[in-house]
Amino acid sequence: MELLTHYAVPVLIVFFFLYRRFKRTVGFQPYNPRKLKIRIGIFAVIGILLLTAGFAKPQLFAFDAIGLALGAVIVYFAIKHSRFEQRENTLYFRTHIAIEAFVVALFVGRIAYRFLITFTSGGNAAQTAVNDNAVQMQQFAGDPWTALVFYILVTYYIGFYLFVLRNSAKLTTAS
């Protein structure tokens, strides 16, 4: 029973966060400039921190740069396909459903991959990461695919949220 609880609680927590991420990413979202600015700030700070953690392995900066470039391409298509709607007194925004689904799939796929690696390695990597925060940052910075996906997401969210902030200001002043 203890073994079931040992795995069930973290899995339920992960599913809860995945549900929230899916709900926040797919479909029309209410425009809240304060939340968007906070998210931009959080993504920017984490991105810079992880970029500086990568100085231990400079050869991985190529994956960071590829992630930033791919994120910029996704932002470009998201901006081209974005829509705004005024419902009652609230402005809503969204981009194309395929872009939203792709971003969620990247996020979920990378988490699933990390769980698979952790469970197949016997949990040794997870235990070391829990014991030392510096090791945890270096582990992330040392995994090129995780960094690539992370920087795709960082670029997408920062770029798209900046676009939404800029265009919603134009729309609210026009109406």
Short mmCIF file of C-alpha atoms in Angstrom, two decimals:
data_model
loop_
_atom_site.label_atom_id
_atom_site.label_comp_id
_atom_site.label_asym_id
_atom_site.label_seq_id
_atom_site.Cartn_x
_atom_site.Cartn_y
_atom_site.Cartn_z
CA MET A 1 0.00 0.00 0.00
CA GLU A 2 2.84 2.36 0.84
CA LEU A 3 4.40 1.72 -2.57
CA LEU A 4 1.13 2.66 -4.28
CA THR A 5 0.92 5.91 -2.30
CA HIS A 6 4.58 6.58 -3.03
CA TYR A 7 3.84 6.71 -6.77
CA ALA A 8 0.17 7.75 -6.79
CA VAL A 9 0.59 11.11 -5.05
CA PRO A 10 3.29 12.47 -7.38
CA VAL A 11 1.41 11.16 -10.44
CA LEU A 12 -1.80 12.85 -9.29
CA ILE A 13 0.06 16.11 -8.69
CA VAL A 14 1.61 15.92 -12.16
CA PHE A 15 -1.81 15.24 -13.75
CA PHE A 16 -3.25 18.22 -11.88
CA PHE A 17 -0.53 20.51 -13.24
CA LEU A 18 -0.95 19.05 -16.73
CA TYR A 19 -4.69 19.69 -16.58
CA ARG A 20 -4.08 23.31 -15.53
CA ARG A 21 -1.50 23.76 -18.31
CA PHE A 22 -3.90 22.31 -20.88
CA LYS A 23 -6.75 24.53 -19.68
CA ARG A 24 -4.47 27.61 -19.77
CA THR A 25 -3.13 26.85 -23.23
CA VAL A 26 -5.98 25.47 -25.34
CA GLY A 27 -9.01 27.56 -26.26
CA PHE A 28 -9.93 31.17 -25.68
CA GLN A 29 -8.22 32.69 -22.67
CA PRO A 30 -9.45 35.76 -20.82
CA TYR A 31 -7.14 38.73 -21.20
CA ASN A 32 -5.54 39.59 -17.88
CA PRO A 33 -2.50 41.84 -18.40
CA ARG A 34 -1.21 41.35 -14.86
CA LYS A 35 -1.10 37.55 -15.19
CA LEU A 36 0.55 37.78 -18.60
CA LYS A 37 3.26 40.13 -17.27
CA ILE A 38 3.91 37.84 -14.30
CA ARG A 39 4.23 34.81 -16.60
CA ILE A 40 6.58 36.69 -18.90
CA GLY A 41 8.72 37.65 -15.91
CA ILE A 42 8.81 34.12 -14.53
CA PHE A 43 9.74 32.60 -17.89
CA ALA A 44 12.42 35.24 -18.46
CA VAL A 45 14.01 34.75 -15.02
CA ILE A 46 14.00 30.94 -15.26
CA GLY A 47 15.34 31.08 -18.81
CA ILE A 48 18.21 33.35 -17.80
CA LEU A 49 19.01 31.24 -14.72
CA LEU A 50 19.12 28.05 -16.75
CA LEU A 51 21.17 29.71 -19.46
CA THR A 52 23.75 30.73 -16.87
CA ALA A 53 23.70 27.19 -15.42
CA GLY A 54 24.67 25.97 -18.88
CA PHE A 55 28.07 27.66 -18.72
CA ALA A 56 29.39 24.44 -17.19
CA LYS A 57 28.81 22.75 -20.57
CA PRO A 58 29.10 25.42 -23.28
CA GLN A 59 28.70 22.88 -26.10
CA LEU A 60 25.00 22.67 -25.13
CA PHE A 61 24.40 26.31 -26.01
CA ALA A 62 23.69 25.12 -29.56
CA PHE A 63 20.58 23.32 -28.28
CA ASP A 64 19.54 26.45 -26.40
CA ALA A 65 19.92 28.51 -29.59
CA ILE A 66 18.00 25.94 -31.65
CA GLY A 67 15.23 25.99 -29.03
CA LEU A 68 15.07 29.78 -29.17
CA ALA A 69 14.93 29.73 -32.98
CA LEU A 70 12.23 27.05 -33.13
CA GLY A 71 10.25 28.93 -30.49
CA ALA A 72 10.46 32.07 -32.62
CA VAL A 73 9.06 30.14 -35.61
CA ILE A 74 6.15 28.88 -33.50
CA VAL A 75 5.53 32.43 -32.22
CA TYR A 76 5.43 33.68 -35.80
CA PHE A 77 2.73 31.16 -36.73
CA ALA A 78 0.87 31.77 -33.47
CA ILE A 79 0.77 35.50 -34.17
CA LYS A 80 -0.45 34.90 -37.74
CA HIS A 81 -3.31 32.73 -36.50
CA SER A 82 -4.27 34.55 -33.32
CA ARG A 83 -7.77 35.79 -32.72
CA PHE A 84 -9.31 38.18 -30.23
CA GLU A 85 -12.96 38.23 -29.16
CA GLN A 86 -14.87 40.63 -26.98
CA ARG A 87 -17.41 38.76 -24.82
CA GLU A 88 -19.55 40.91 -22.57
CA ASN A 89 -16.92 43.12 -20.91
CA THR A 90 -13.96 40.75 -21.23
CA LEU A 91 -11.45 40.42 -24.05
CA TYR A 92 -10.41 36.84 -24.95
CA PHE A 93 -7.51 35.64 -27.09
CA ARG A 94 -6.30 32.44 -28.68
CA THR A 95 -4.16 31.09 -31.47
CA HIS A 96 -4.70 28.18 -33.84
CA ILE A 97 -5.69 24.92 -32.12
CA ALA A 98 -2.85 23.01 -33.80
CA ILE A 99 -0.27 25.40 -32.32
CA GLU A 100 -1.86 25.15 -28.90
CA ALA A 101 -1.93 21.35 -29.10
CA PHE A 102 1.69 21.24 -30.28
CA VAL A 103 2.86 23.35 -27.33
CA VAL A 104 0.97 21.13 -24.87
CA ALA A 105 2.33 17.99 -26.58
CA LEU A 106 5.89 19.28 -26.24
CA PHE A 107 5.37 19.98 -22.56
CA VAL A 108 3.65 16.66 -21.80
CA GLY A 109 6.02 14.64 -23.98
CA ARG A 110 9.11 15.99 -22.27
CA ILE A 111 7.68 15.35 -18.80
CA ALA A 112 6.72 11.80 -19.81
CA TYR A 113 10.21 11.22 -21.18
CA ARG A 114 11.84 12.45 -17.96
CA PHE A 115 9.58 10.18 -15.88
CA LEU A 116 10.47 7.24 -18.10
CA ILE A 117 14.19 7.94 -17.73
CA THR A 118 13.86 8.39 -13.97
CA PHE A 119 11.92 5.16 -13.46
CA THR A 120 14.14 3.08 -15.72
CA SER A 121 17.28 4.33 -13.97
CA GLY A 122 15.94 3.11 -10.64
CA GLY A 123 15.30 6.61 -9.31
CA ASN A 124 18.99 7.35 -8.69
CA ALA A 125 18.93 10.49 -10.83
CA ALA A 126 15.81 11.77 -9.08
CA GLN A 127 17.29 11.16 -5.62
CA THR A 128 20.49 13.03 -6.45
CA ALA A 129 18.51 15.95 -7.83
CA VAL A 130 16.39 16.17 -4.69
CA ASN A 131 19.48 16.16 -2.47
CA ASP A 132 21.21 19.11 -4.09
CA ASN A 133 19.65 22.06 -5.92
CA ALA A 134 22.88 22.88 -7.74
CA VAL A 135 23.01 19.33 -9.06
CA GLN A 136 19.41 19.71 -10.19
CA MET A 137 20.22 22.85 -12.21
CA GLN A 138 23.30 21.19 -13.72
CA GLN A 139 21.28 18.10 -14.57
CA PHE A 140 18.77 20.21 -16.48
CA ALA A 141 21.48 22.22 -18.17
CA GLY A 142 23.30 18.97 -19.03
CA ASP A 143 20.33 17.45 -20.86
CA PRO A 144 20.28 18.99 -24.34
CA TRP A 145 16.77 17.82 -25.31
CA THR A 146 15.17 19.13 -22.15
CA ALA A 147 16.91 22.47 -22.66
CA LEU A 148 15.81 22.56 -26.31
CA VAL A 149 12.15 21.94 -25.43
CA PHE A 150 12.31 24.36 -22.51
CA TYR A 151 13.67 27.19 -24.66
CA ILE A 152 11.05 26.50 -27.33
CA LEU A 153 8.38 26.95 -24.66
CA VAL A 154 10.07 30.00 -23.11
CA THR A 155 10.34 31.74 -26.47
CA TYR A 156 6.78 30.83 -27.41
CA TYR A 157 5.19 32.03 -24.20
CA ILE A 158 7.22 35.23 -23.88
CA GLY A 159 6.78 36.13 -27.56
CA PHE A 160 3.09 35.30 -27.76
CA TYR A 161 2.23 36.99 -24.45
CA LEU A 162 4.09 40.14 -25.51
CA PHE A 163 2.09 40.11 -28.76
CA VAL A 164 -1.16 39.68 -26.83
CA LEU A 165 -0.27 42.55 -24.49
CA ARG A 166 0.58 44.84 -27.38
CA ASN A 167 -2.42 43.99 -29.55
CA SER A 168 -4.94 43.92 -26.74
CA ALA A 169 -3.89 47.43 -25.78
CA LYS A 170 -4.67 48.50 -29.37
CA LEU A 171 -8.02 46.69 -29.31
CA THR A 172 -9.14 48.08 -25.96
CA THR A 173 -8.27 51.67 -26.95
CA ALA A 174 -10.04 51.23 -30.31
CA SER A 175 -13.26 50.04 -28.66
#
